Structures are given as structure tokens and as C-alpha cells.
GROMACS .gro file of C-alpha atoms in nm:
model
  462
    1MET     CA    1  -4.578  -4.624   2.532
    2LYS     CA    2  -4.883  -4.419   2.392
    3ILE     CA    3  -4.622  -4.151   2.271
    4SER     CA    4  -4.426  -4.425   2.094
    5ALA     CA    5  -4.757  -4.547   1.936
    6TRP     CA    6  -4.851  -4.211   1.828
    7LEU     CA    7  -4.525  -4.166   1.648
    8ALA     CA    8  -4.533  -4.495   1.483
    9ILE     CA    9  -4.900  -4.435   1.333
   10SER     CA   10  -4.780  -4.069   1.224
   11PHE     CA   11  -4.476  -4.226   1.055
   12LEU     CA   12  -4.713  -4.474   0.874
   13PHE     CA   13  -4.947  -4.184   0.785
   14ILE     CA   14  -4.679  -3.981   0.633
   15SER     CA   15  -4.521  -4.265   0.460
   16GLY     CA   16  -4.887  -4.344   0.322
   17CYS     CA   17  -4.927  -3.983   0.206
   18SER     CA   18  -4.597  -3.972   0.008
   19SER     CA   19  -4.672  -4.263  -0.168
   20ASN     CA   20  -5.007  -4.170  -0.251
   21HIS     CA   21  -4.828  -3.857  -0.420
   22PHE     CA   22  -4.601  -4.042  -0.607
   23GLN     CA   23  -4.845  -4.298  -0.736
   24THR     CA   24  -5.083  -3.990  -0.817
   25GLY     CA   25  -4.787  -3.844  -1.000
   26HIS     CA   26  -4.659  -4.138  -1.192
   27LYS     CA   27  -5.010  -4.204  -1.335
   28LEU     CA   28  -5.051  -3.857  -1.434
   29PHE     CA   29  -4.676  -3.884  -1.591
   30LEU     CA   30  -4.801  -4.179  -1.788
   31GLU     CA   31  -5.094  -3.968  -1.890
   32ASN     CA   32  -4.870  -3.683  -2.021
   33ASN     CA   33  -5.012  -3.432  -1.749
   34TYR     CA   34  -4.670  -3.320  -1.685
   35VAL     CA   35  -4.748  -3.003  -1.497
   36SER     CA   36  -4.962  -3.196  -1.237
   37ALA     CA   37  -4.736  -3.468  -1.250
   38ILE     CA   38  -4.451  -3.222  -1.126
   39GLU     CA   39  -4.676  -3.086  -0.844
   40GLN     CA   40  -4.743  -3.426  -0.713
   41PHE     CA   41  -4.380  -3.530  -0.724
   42ASP     CA   42  -4.297  -3.216  -0.536
   43GLN     CA   43  -4.533  -3.325  -0.258
   44ALA     CA   44  -4.372  -3.689  -0.246
   45ILE     CA   45  -4.033  -3.531  -0.228
   46ASP     CA   46  -4.117  -3.288   0.027
   47LYS     CA   47  -4.284  -3.552   0.252
   48LYS     CA   48  -3.964  -3.727   0.284
   49SER     CA   49  -4.049  -4.034   0.127
   50ASN     CA   50  -3.822  -4.336   0.145
   51GLY     CA   51  -3.477  -4.318  -0.048
   52ALA     CA   52  -3.593  -4.532  -0.346
   53ARG     CA   53  -3.926  -4.382  -0.399
   54ALA     CA   54  -3.770  -4.028  -0.354
   55THR     CA   55  -3.510  -4.125  -0.619
   56LYS     CA   56  -3.785  -4.220  -0.872
   57ALA     CA   57  -3.994  -3.922  -0.793
   58GLU     CA   58  -3.679  -3.691  -0.857
   59ILE     CA   59  -3.606  -3.914  -1.207
   60GLU     CA   60  -3.988  -3.865  -1.315
   61ARG     CA   61  -4.006  -3.510  -1.204
   62SER     CA   62  -3.701  -3.462  -1.443
   63GLU     CA   63  -3.838  -3.605  -1.714
   64SER     CA   64  -4.177  -3.422  -1.709
   65SER     CA   65  -3.979  -3.095  -1.688
   66HIS     CA   66  -3.779  -3.223  -2.005
   67GLN     CA   67  -4.106  -3.298  -2.186
   68LEU     CA   68  -4.251  -2.972  -2.094
   69ALA     CA   69  -3.939  -2.805  -2.210
   70LEU     CA   70  -3.963  -2.983  -2.560
   71LEU     CA   71  -4.315  -2.867  -2.625
   72ALA     CA   72  -4.193  -2.518  -2.572
   73TYR     CA   73  -3.877  -2.563  -2.767
   74GLU     CA   74  -4.096  -2.663  -3.086
   75LYS     CA   75  -4.274  -2.349  -3.016
   76ASN     CA   76  -3.962  -2.160  -3.034
   77ASN     CA   77  -4.056  -2.020  -2.676
   78TRP     CA   78  -3.648  -2.026  -2.598
   79LEU     CA   79  -3.701  -1.851  -2.279
   80LEU     CA   80  -3.934  -2.080  -2.118
   81ALA     CA   81  -3.768  -2.410  -2.286
   82SER     CA   82  -3.444  -2.284  -2.125
   83ARG     CA   83  -3.583  -2.271  -1.797
   84LEU     CA   84  -3.757  -2.606  -1.809
   85PHE     CA   85  -3.454  -2.751  -1.934
   86PHE     CA   86  -3.238  -2.614  -1.660
   87LEU     CA   87  -3.493  -2.786  -1.401
   88SER     CA   88  -3.480  -3.087  -1.542
   89ASN     CA   89  -3.106  -3.095  -1.503
   90SER     CA   90  -3.013  -3.415  -1.723
   91LEU     CA   91  -2.771  -3.479  -2.001
   92ASP     CA   92  -3.058  -3.462  -2.269
   93SER     CA   93  -3.188  -3.135  -2.148
   94ASP     CA   94  -2.847  -2.997  -2.188
   95GLN     CA   95  -2.817  -3.122  -2.563
   96TYR     CA   96  -3.109  -2.864  -2.625
   97LEU     CA   97  -3.029  -2.596  -2.328
   98ASP     CA   98  -2.737  -2.479  -2.547
   99ASN     CA   99  -2.939  -2.374  -2.853
  100CYS     CA  100  -3.202  -2.226  -2.619
  101TYR     CA  101  -2.943  -2.006  -2.504
  102TYR     CA  102  -2.776  -1.920  -2.838
  103GLN     CA  103  -3.121  -1.849  -2.962
  104LEU     CA  104  -3.182  -1.598  -2.672
  105SER     CA  105  -2.827  -1.444  -2.718
  106GLN     CA  106  -2.896  -1.394  -3.102
  107LYS     CA  107  -3.238  -1.206  -2.985
  108ALA     CA  108  -3.063  -0.989  -2.718
  109PHE     CA  109  -2.797  -0.888  -2.976
  110ALA     CA  110  -3.039  -0.799  -3.237
  111ASN     CA  111  -3.198  -0.577  -2.953
  112GLY     CA  112  -2.842  -0.411  -2.870
  113ASP     CA  113  -2.855  -0.570  -2.549
  114ILE     CA  114  -2.469  -0.689  -2.538
  115ASP     CA  115  -2.472  -0.732  -2.141
  116LYS     CA  116  -2.749  -0.995  -2.188
  117THR     CA  117  -2.590  -1.125  -2.501
  118LEU     CA  118  -2.276  -1.197  -2.315
  119ASP     CA  119  -2.440  -1.352  -2.030
  120TYR     CA  120  -2.597  -1.595  -2.244
  121TYR     CA  121  -2.239  -1.680  -2.377
  122ASN     CA  122  -2.125  -1.740  -2.047
  123LEU     CA  123  -2.396  -1.965  -1.970
  124ILE     CA  124  -2.270  -2.191  -2.270
  125ILE     CA  125  -1.922  -2.141  -2.205
  126ASN     CA  126  -1.887  -2.206  -1.819
  127TYR     CA  127  -2.185  -2.489  -1.798
  128LEU     CA  128  -2.243  -2.653  -2.121
  129THR     CA  129  -1.878  -2.725  -2.200
  130ASN     CA  130  -1.969  -2.987  -2.481
  131SER     CA  131  -2.178  -2.739  -2.668
  132GLU     CA  132  -2.104  -2.733  -3.041
  133TYR     CA  133  -2.156  -2.350  -3.035
  134ILE     CA  134  -1.872  -2.267  -2.806
  135PRO     CA  135  -1.627  -2.201  -3.096
  136GLU     CA  136  -1.861  -1.976  -3.261
  137ILE     CA  137  -1.951  -1.792  -2.926
  138TYR     CA  138  -1.574  -1.755  -2.859
  139TYR     CA  139  -1.562  -1.586  -3.186
  140LYS     CA  140  -1.814  -1.356  -3.137
  141ARG     CA  141  -1.739  -1.273  -2.784
  142ILE     CA  142  -1.388  -1.196  -2.890
  143LYS     CA  143  -1.539  -0.903  -3.167
  144MET     CA  144  -1.754  -0.788  -2.890
  145LEU     CA  145  -1.467  -0.738  -2.661
  146LEU     CA  146  -1.237  -0.576  -2.931
  147SER     CA  147  -1.532  -0.342  -3.023
  148GLN     CA  148  -1.512  -0.239  -2.633
  149ASN     CA  149  -1.128  -0.223  -2.632
  150ASN     CA  150  -1.103  -0.496  -2.390
  151GLU     CA  151  -0.809  -0.683  -2.551
  152ASP     CA  152  -0.700  -0.853  -2.251
  153GLU     CA  153  -1.019  -1.050  -2.224
  154ALA     CA  154  -1.009  -1.091  -2.612
  155ILE     CA  155  -0.653  -1.232  -2.601
  156SER     CA  156  -0.786  -1.467  -2.306
  157ASP     CA  157  -1.079  -1.590  -2.510
  158PHE     CA  158  -0.861  -1.664  -2.820
  159ALA     CA  159  -0.618  -1.840  -2.585
  160SER     CA  160  -0.892  -2.097  -2.497
  161LEU     CA  161  -0.987  -2.092  -2.852
  162TRP     CA  162  -0.651  -2.186  -2.978
  163LYS     CA  163  -0.591  -2.439  -2.689
  164ASP     CA  164  -0.921  -2.646  -2.754
  165TYR     CA  165  -1.024  -2.550  -3.116
  166ARG     CA  166  -0.720  -2.487  -3.312
  167ASN     CA  167  -0.826  -2.603  -3.650
  168ASN     CA  168  -1.188  -2.487  -3.613
  169GLU     CA  169  -1.316  -2.245  -3.879
  170PHE     CA  170  -1.380  -1.965  -3.605
  171THR     CA  171  -1.048  -2.001  -3.464
  172GLN     CA  172  -0.927  -1.910  -3.813
  173LYS     CA  173  -1.151  -1.630  -3.837
  174ALA     CA  174  -1.064  -1.489  -3.504
  175LYS     CA  175  -0.702  -1.515  -3.573
  176PRO     CA  176  -0.658  -1.207  -3.774
  177LEU     CA  177  -0.847  -0.998  -3.544
  178ILE     CA  178  -0.602  -1.091  -3.265
  179ASP     CA  179  -0.296  -1.069  -3.488
  180ASN     CA  180  -0.399  -0.700  -3.557
  181ILE     CA  181  -0.382  -0.631  -3.164
  182ILE     CA  182  -0.080  -0.819  -3.084
  183PRO     CA  183   0.181  -0.536  -3.155
  184ASN     CA  184   0.013  -0.326  -2.904
  185GLN     CA  185  -0.011  -0.606  -2.663
  186LEU     CA  186   0.332  -0.668  -2.696
  187GLU     CA  187   0.425  -0.299  -2.653
  188LEU     CA  188   0.207  -0.310  -2.320
  189ALA     CA  189   0.396  -0.616  -2.170
  190ILE     CA  190   0.730  -0.471  -2.246
  191SER     CA  191   0.585  -0.141  -2.077
  192LYS     CA  192   0.472  -0.327  -1.771
  193ARG     CA  193   0.833  -0.503  -1.784
  194GLU     CA  194   1.004  -0.146  -1.787
  195GLN     CA  195   0.775  -0.054  -1.501
  196GLY     CA  196   0.911  -0.324  -1.269
  197GLU     CA  197   0.622  -0.546  -1.326
  198ILE     CA  198   0.831  -0.835  -1.469
  199LEU     CA  199   0.629  -1.125  -1.374
  200VAL     CA  200   0.305  -0.926  -1.501
  201ALA     CA  201   0.471  -0.900  -1.834
  202LEU     CA  202   0.600  -1.259  -1.864
  203ASP     CA  203   0.233  -1.377  -1.808
  204LYS     CA  204   0.125  -1.154  -2.096
  205LEU     CA  205   0.441  -1.274  -2.304
  206PHE     CA  206   0.355  -1.644  -2.239
  207VAL     CA  207  -0.005  -1.599  -2.348
  208LEU     CA  208   0.131  -1.419  -2.659
  209ALA     CA  209   0.377  -1.671  -2.756
  210GLU     CA  210   0.119  -1.960  -2.787
  211TYR     CA  211   0.006  -1.808  -3.128
  212PHE     CA  212   0.229  -1.505  -3.243
  213LYS     CA  213   0.580  -1.502  -3.417
  214LYS     CA  214   0.779  -1.709  -3.135
  215ASP     CA  215   1.099  -1.583  -3.223
  216ILE     CA  216   1.001  -1.236  -3.141
  217ILE     CA  217   0.802  -1.317  -2.835
  218ASN     CA  218   1.072  -1.569  -2.683
  219LYS     CA  219   1.317  -1.306  -2.721
  220GLU     CA  220   1.136  -1.071  -2.510
  221ILE     CA  221   1.048  -1.377  -2.252
  222ALA     CA  222   1.445  -1.420  -2.216
  223ILE     CA  223   1.515  -1.063  -2.154
  224SER     CA  224   1.249  -1.054  -1.904
  225TYR     CA  225   1.411  -1.354  -1.696
  226ILE     CA  226   1.746  -1.187  -1.739
  227MET     CA  227   1.615  -0.872  -1.586
  228LEU     CA  228   1.478  -1.089  -1.300
  229ALA     CA  229   1.794  -1.240  -1.245
  230ASP     CA  230   1.956  -0.903  -1.242
  231ARG     CA  231   1.729  -0.809  -0.976
  232GLU     CA  232   1.788  -1.127  -0.742
  233ILE     CA  233   2.177  -1.057  -0.822
  234ALA     CA  234   2.142  -0.682  -0.645
  235ASP     CA  235   1.960  -0.850  -0.364
  236LYS     CA  236   2.218  -1.104  -0.324
  237ASN     CA  237   2.000  -1.387  -0.391
  238TYR     CA  238   2.248  -1.567  -0.617
  239SER     CA  239   2.070  -1.901  -0.628
  240GLU     CA  240   1.738  -1.730  -0.741
  241ALA     CA  241   1.926  -1.540  -0.986
  242TYR     CA  242   2.080  -1.855  -1.156
  243LYS     CA  243   1.715  -2.007  -1.154
  244TYR     CA  244   1.629  -1.715  -1.389
  245PHE     CA  245   1.933  -1.731  -1.618
  246ILE     CA  246   1.856  -2.106  -1.667
  247LYS     CA  247   1.522  -2.037  -1.745
  248SER     CA  248   1.614  -1.751  -2.007
  249TYR     CA  249   1.825  -2.024  -2.222
  250PRO     CA  250   1.567  -2.195  -2.414
  251PHE     CA  251   1.402  -1.876  -2.518
  252ASP     CA  252   1.732  -1.726  -2.656
  253GLU     CA  253   2.037  -1.931  -2.695
  254LYS     CA  254   2.270  -1.641  -2.793
  255LEU     CA  255   2.184  -1.495  -2.427
  256LYS     CA  256   2.349  -1.778  -2.265
  257GLU     CA  257   2.710  -1.658  -2.394
  258LYS     CA  258   2.634  -1.300  -2.313
  259THR     CA  259   2.516  -1.356  -1.965
  260GLN     CA  260   2.849  -1.566  -1.888
  261ASN     CA  261   2.996  -1.250  -1.703
  262LYS     CA  262   2.691  -1.244  -1.484
  263VAL     CA  263   2.711  -1.597  -1.418
  264GLU     CA  264   3.064  -1.519  -1.298
  265ASP     CA  265   2.915  -1.259  -1.086
  266ILE     CA  266   2.701  -1.492  -0.930
  267CYS     CA  267   2.963  -1.738  -0.843
  268MET     CA  268   3.159  -1.458  -0.696
  269GLY     CA  269   2.843  -1.365  -0.462
  270PHE     CA  270   2.845  -1.751  -0.352
  271ILE     CA  271   3.245  -1.710  -0.288
  272ASN     CA  272   3.198  -1.379  -0.092
  273ASP     CA  273   2.916  -1.532   0.118
  274GLY     CA  274   3.081  -1.834   0.191
  275ASP     CA  275   3.383  -1.633   0.311
  276GLN     CA  276   3.141  -1.451   0.563
  277PHE     CA  277   3.053  -1.788   0.689
  278LEU     CA  278   3.422  -1.926   0.719
  279ALA     CA  279   3.506  -1.597   0.891
  280THR     CA  280   3.246  -1.686   1.177
  281LEU     CA  281   3.399  -2.024   1.177
  282ASP     CA  282   3.054  -2.193   1.026
  283PHE     CA  283   3.247  -2.439   0.814
  284GLU     CA  284   2.951  -2.638   0.685
  285LYS     CA  285   2.731  -2.325   0.548
  286ALA     CA  286   3.063  -2.210   0.412
  287ILE     CA  287   3.108  -2.527   0.214
  288THR     CA  288   2.732  -2.534   0.099
  289THR     CA  289   2.768  -2.185  -0.019
  290TYR     CA  290   3.064  -2.243  -0.210
  291SER     CA  291   2.910  -2.537  -0.373
  292HIS     CA  292   2.636  -2.349  -0.528
  293CYS     CA  293   2.889  -2.241  -0.778
  294PHE     CA  294   2.909  -2.626  -0.916
  295GLU     CA  295   2.539  -2.559  -1.013
  296MET     CA  296   2.646  -2.322  -1.283
  297LYS     CA  297   3.012  -2.449  -1.345
  298SER     CA  298   3.091  -2.780  -1.252
  299GLU     CA  299   3.469  -2.744  -1.221
  300TYR     CA  300   3.476  -2.389  -1.081
  301GLN     CA  301   3.846  -2.360  -0.942
  302PRO     CA  302   3.787  -2.070  -0.685
  303ALA     CA  303   3.522  -2.271  -0.532
  304ILE     CA  304   3.743  -2.578  -0.527
  305LYS     CA  305   4.009  -2.411  -0.389
  306LYS     CA  306   3.791  -2.251  -0.107
  307ILE     CA  307   3.643  -2.574  -0.026
  308ALA     CA  308   3.966  -2.723   0.061
  309PHE     CA  309   4.085  -2.452   0.257
  310VAL     CA  310   3.788  -2.482   0.460
  311LYS     CA  311   3.851  -2.835   0.537
  312LYS     CA  312   4.188  -2.738   0.650
  313ARG     CA  313   4.047  -2.485   0.868
  314LYS     CA  314   3.823  -2.714   1.008
  315VAL     CA  315   4.113  -2.911   1.127
  316ASP     CA  316   4.302  -2.618   1.264
  317ALA     CA  317   3.985  -2.518   1.474
  318ILE     CA  318   3.943  -2.817   1.622
  319LYS     CA  319   4.319  -2.814   1.715
  320ALA     CA  320   4.303  -2.455   1.813
  321ASN     CA  321   4.003  -2.526   2.055
  322GLU     CA  322   4.199  -2.808   2.207
  323LEU     CA  323   4.502  -2.580   2.277
  324PHE     CA  324   4.229  -2.318   2.417
  325LYS     CA  325   4.112  -2.554   2.664
  326SER     CA  326   4.459  -2.658   2.764
  327ALA     CA  327   4.528  -2.281   2.816
  328GLU     CA  328   4.208  -2.259   3.042
  329ASP     CA  329   4.306  -2.539   3.273
  330PHE     CA  330   4.675  -2.355   3.305
  331GLU     CA  331   4.482  -2.049   3.374
  332TYR     CA  332   4.281  -2.197   3.645
  333SER     CA  333   4.590  -2.331   3.822
  334LYS     CA  334   4.748  -1.980   3.800
  335LYS     CA  335   5.001  -2.116   3.579
  336TYR     CA  336   4.992  -1.780   3.349
  337GLU     CA  337   5.301  -1.848   3.174
  338ASN     CA  338   5.187  -2.184   3.039
  339ALA     CA  339   4.836  -2.049   2.985
  340LEU     CA  340   4.994  -1.792   2.761
  341THR     CA  341   5.200  -2.012   2.553
  342HIS     CA  342   4.894  -2.232   2.479
  343TYR     CA  343   4.663  -1.935   2.416
  344GLN     CA  344   4.949  -1.808   2.156
  345GLN     CA  345   4.953  -2.143   1.974
  346SER     CA  346   4.584  -2.141   1.947
  347LYS     CA  347   4.593  -1.784   1.813
  348LEU     CA  348   4.833  -1.910   1.523
  349LEU     CA  349   4.558  -2.164   1.409
  350VAL     CA  350   4.254  -1.955   1.481
  351ASN     CA  351   4.298  -1.580   1.545
  352SER     CA  352   3.969  -1.525   1.710
  353THR     CA  353   3.880  -1.216   1.936
  354LYS     CA  354   3.836  -1.463   2.230
  355VAL     CA  355   4.203  -1.583   2.191
  356LYS     CA  356   4.326  -1.219   2.182
  357ASP     CA  357   4.174  -1.106   2.465
  358LYS     CA  358   4.291  -1.413   2.670
  359ILE     CA  359   4.645  -1.364   2.572
  360PHE     CA  360   4.595  -0.987   2.661
  361CYS     CA  361   4.486  -1.086   2.999
  362MET     CA  362   4.772  -1.367   3.049
  363LYS     CA  363   5.033  -1.094   2.993
  364ASN     CA  364   4.853  -0.868   3.247
  365MET     CA  365   4.863  -1.142   3.483
  366ILE     CA  366   5.221  -1.249   3.456
  367LYS     CA  367   5.327  -0.848   3.517
  368ALA     CA  368   5.069  -0.829   3.815
  369LYS     CA  369   5.212  -1.148   3.955
  370LYS     CA  370   5.598  -0.968   3.947
  371ASN     CA  371   5.478  -0.644   4.094
  372PRO     CA  372   5.114  -0.550   4.118
  373LYS     CA  373   5.142  -0.191   4.256
  374GLU     CA  374   5.397  -0.094   3.988
  375PHE     CA  375   5.198  -0.267   3.721
  376ALA     CA  376   4.871  -0.047   3.815
  377LEU     CA  377   5.074   0.263   3.841
  378ASN     CA  378   5.214   0.203   3.520
  379ILE     CA  379   4.873   0.161   3.343
  380ILE     CA  380   4.779   0.499   3.452
  381LEU     CA  381   5.083   0.664   3.352
  382ASP     CA  382   5.050   0.498   2.998
  383HIS     CA  383   4.693   0.599   2.996
  384LYS     CA  384   4.619   0.758   2.664
  385ASN     CA  385   5.022   0.764   2.589
  386GLY     CA  386   5.076   0.951   2.925
  387LYS     CA  387   4.816   1.224   2.875
  388LEU     CA  388   4.628   1.169   3.175
  389ALA     CA  389   4.977   1.214   3.391
  390GLU     CA  390   5.031   1.520   3.182
  391LYS     CA  391   4.696   1.679   3.295
  392ILE     CA  392   4.752   1.594   3.678
  393TYR     CA  393   5.113   1.778   3.641
  394GLU     CA  394   4.987   2.062   3.465
  395ILE     CA  395   4.722   2.137   3.738
  396GLU     CA  396   5.009   2.078   3.987
  397ASN     CA  397   5.226   2.327   3.815
  398SER     CA  398   4.961   2.588   3.758
  399MET     CA  399   4.888   2.585   4.134
  400ASN     CA  400   5.284   2.613   4.175
  401VAL     CA  401   5.262   2.934   3.988
  402LYS     CA  402   4.937   3.068   4.139
  403TYR     CA  403   4.998   3.007   4.513
  404GLY     CA  404   5.400   2.938   4.521
  405THR     CA  405   5.533   2.573   4.587
  406SER     CA  406   5.567   2.641   4.971
  407MET     CA  407   5.174   2.669   4.991
  408ILE     CA  408   5.110   2.365   4.776
  409GLU     CA  409   5.119   1.998   4.912
  410SER     CA  410   5.131   1.702   4.644
  411SER     CA  411   5.093   1.337   4.766
  412GLY     CA  412   5.248   1.232   4.465
  413TRP     CA  413   5.135   0.882   4.302
  414LYS     CA  414   4.990   0.634   4.576
  415VAL     CA  415   4.871   0.293   4.475
  416LEU     CA  416   4.678   0.103   4.749
  417PHE     CA  417   4.545  -0.263   4.749
  418SER     CA  418   4.159  -0.257   4.672
  419SER     CA  419   4.023  -0.603   4.654
  420SER     CA  420   4.127  -0.960   4.589
  421ASN     CA  421   4.049  -0.982   4.258
  422LEU     CA  422   4.343  -0.766   4.129
  423LYS     CA  423   4.178  -0.428   4.163
  424TYR     CA  424   4.386  -0.139   4.286
  425ASP     CA  425   4.324   0.231   4.379
  426VAL     CA  426   4.583   0.465   4.245
  427ARG     CA  427   4.566   0.822   4.411
  428TYR     CA  428   4.700   1.181   4.350
  429ASP     CA  429   4.612   1.470   4.569
  430ILE     CA  430   4.708   1.836   4.548
  431LEU     CA  431   4.612   2.065   4.822
  432SER     CA  432   4.625   2.412   4.927
  433SER     CA  433   4.480   2.677   5.123
  434SER     CA  434   4.240   2.785   4.833
  435GLU     CA  435   4.146   2.462   4.649
  436ASN     CA  436   4.211   2.097   4.658
  437TYR     CA  437   4.198   1.835   4.404
  438TYR     CA  438   4.158   1.467   4.498
  439PHE     CA  439   4.201   1.225   4.202
  440VAL     CA  440   4.164   0.851   4.254
  441TRP     CA  441   4.115   0.570   4.000
  442LYS     CA  442   4.039   0.202   4.016
  443VAL     CA  443   4.260   0.005   3.809
  444ASP     CA  444   4.187  -0.389   3.715
  445LEU     CA  445   4.511  -0.539   3.636
  446ARG     CA  446   4.374  -0.803   3.446
  447THR     CA  447   4.214  -0.594   3.182
  448GLN     CA  448   4.402  -0.267   3.246
  449GLU     CA  449   4.048  -0.120   3.275
  450ILE     CA  450   4.051   0.217   3.472
  451SER     CA  451   3.731   0.361   3.627
  452ALA     CA  452   3.705   0.694   3.796
  453LEU     CA  453   3.595   0.715   4.156
  454ASN     CA  454   3.505   1.077   4.183
  455LYS     CA  455   3.363   1.348   3.938
  456ARG     CA  456   3.724   1.542   3.897
  457SER     CA  457   3.895   1.202   3.792
  458GLU     CA  458   3.609   1.121   3.573
  459GLU     CA  459   3.666   1.449   3.392
  460ILE     CA  460   4.019   1.425   3.348
  461LEU     CA  461   3.994   1.095   3.244
  462LYS     CA  462   3.839   1.158   2.916
   0.00000   0.00000   0.00000
């Protein structure tokens, strides 16, 4: 309780002090003692007086600064006046502040201090946007920038002049200065474009197009858009390429006729891209891609025919999938002939790698079902058009010559059952008292894959 009471007393004391500072400041303000009044108002604001009193203190403090600034202004003390008007931070002060900055810029310019001159110009342009000096300052700044060969910023200043003060006398005075550098700026833009900086060139061209021989600039803008389109065509970004073509037309109607061949190239690009989606049976993307052609040519016949074909292929794909599933059911039931028939019918509709592999396997299964050992041996004998068997016979003949037929023992071809998943071992052994050859391979009857089971067999398999 004692602490609370102390806080309450402290608050009342502070409030009272703040009130005294404000009352004192107000009294001094009425007596035109503005410097002392400002000191009291600062104390009142620092003491965190209540909201209403603080607002009043800030208003009268602002007005005190304004009145002091006027006194300095009347004595042509531009620097002091500018600081006081700035501190006043009011609309009334801003009406005088621009002239203070203007007079200070004049003085800086007379003293040859270009940087300070430009600083004052910037203050007026950036913060005192309603100043009547702005057109004149732009004009003077343009002259300074051109004297420093800073054409880009001079162009930027003139763009602002042209936009907001087109009919002003200083705009008309600045225009011949800018006209003199336009040809050079145009060359720079074209140079940027030729170096591949097409977007940078376009930015410069659009600035120039605002106030200089539009037919010349517009033609260069159109050419720039065409170059962007060509770049997108090279990267196969056909939609973006066409957007650039469309943008070029308003700037040069003649180019519209000249670019028809390129538009045809874009359409063919969409057709080729659509074909790639069609090849993977992505029908929706294929149709969407073909349809991009209509953005350029509403009745583009190649796209119309392609879309019609895709729709038919979509129906075929559904039917092919149904046949494929039926074939899988027959295969599961080991009815390989029926499975083969359905896989072949599916292939007639959609000739995919998956269905071709299935057809190959079913033909193998039918042969394996009839005589698996004979089929396994035939796979070995037919490997690489019989070259594997030829190598075996060459080794055997070489050993017969070397050791004599009576000293050589050959097992001939032997086929042995290997596992329940249709895999067989095929062997061929050549034996002598000096050297022996053992060849053995595992043959998968379903896929006709051959794998060597020892190093010699692997070497001869290659």
C-alpha cells in the first residue's frame, strides 16, 4: 500500500511538472519569446504529459520554430531558416523551405560546389513535391548532368519533366539539350541489344519513345521483341516466344507479315512437343500443347488433325488396356495361347514396350511348355547367330588336333533342370589328360536370358 501511494504521488508530481512546463511555454509563446517557449515545450513533451497536452505542446512548438524561421527568412539567413522550417515540419513551413533550399543551391553553385548544389536540388525534388521550383531545378540539374557526361540520369530527369510538366517553359528549354543526345542514347540501346542485353535495351528505348521520333524508336522496340521471341524459340519456349511476337506488332505492323514464317515455326514447335506427350500416352498434355497453336492461328489445321487423332488414340488406349488385363488373367491361369492372342490384339492398338515384352515372353512360354529342354538348348545354340556354339566346337577341334581324338572326351550338350521357375542349366565339357574345359550356363526360358556360371563360360559368352 505504501508503494502504491508513493507511485500515485510521483505520478501526480510528474503530471504537475509537465503541466507547469506547458503553461510556461504557452505564456512565453504568447509573448513571442519563441526560443524559451521551445525549451519549455520540449520539457513538457519529455515529461510524457497526457495525450491532449502533448499534442498542444507539439503544435505550439512547431509554430514557435516557424516564427523563428520567418525572422531568419526575412534577414536572408537561408541556412538557419531552412533548419527551423524543417524542425517546424508543417505545410506552412514547406512553402518557405523550398525557397531556402533554392537560395542555398544558388549560393553553392556560385561557389562552384556542384555536389552541394545537387544535394539541395534533391531535397526539393524528393521532399517538397509541390514546389514551383521543380521544373527549373530539373532543367538546371539536366545541364549539370550533361556537363558531367551523365546522360542516363539526364534522360531520367527529362522523363520526369516531360511526364509532369510537359508544357512548362523549362521543359521546352531542356528538350533541345536532350534531343542532342538522343542519337547517342539510341546507339547505346542498340549496342546493348546486340550484346544480348535485350531487356536493358528495351528499358532505354521505352524512355526515349516518350519524346523522340516515335517511328524510329518504335521500330527498334519491335526488333528487340522479335529478338526476344527468337531466343525463346531457340530454347523451345514457344508460348513465351509468341507473347513477344504479339508485343512487337503494335510498334511495327510491317513486322507482322514478315514474322508469319516464325509464327509457323512456333506452331510446329507446339506440334512436335505435343507429339512427344502423345508418344508417352499423356493425352491431356498432348491436347493442351497442340491447342497452343490456336492462340496464333484459330483454325490451324495440323493442330485440329492432331487433336482428333489424340482423341482416337485415347479410345484405343482404353481398349488396349482392357485387352492387356484380360491377357494377364490368361497368363496367370497358364493359358499362354489365349494370353498371347490378347496381348497381340492390345499391341495392334497401342504398340508399347510393355506389351511387346509380354508377347515375347508368351511365345517363349508356349515353346517351353512343349519341350523345355529342347527350347533351352536351342536358346544356347542360337545365341548370337550360333557364334557361341561355334566357339565351343573350335576349342574341341583344336584339342582333337593337338592331342588326338582318342585322347579327348566330350560330354556333348547336356540340359539339366535347374529350378521350378523355368530355368535350366546347359553344359558342355571337353576333357583331356592335359587340360579341361567346363562350360555351363543358366537359361531363363521365359526371357531367353543366359547367365554364365563360371569364368570360362562368361568369357566365351561375350
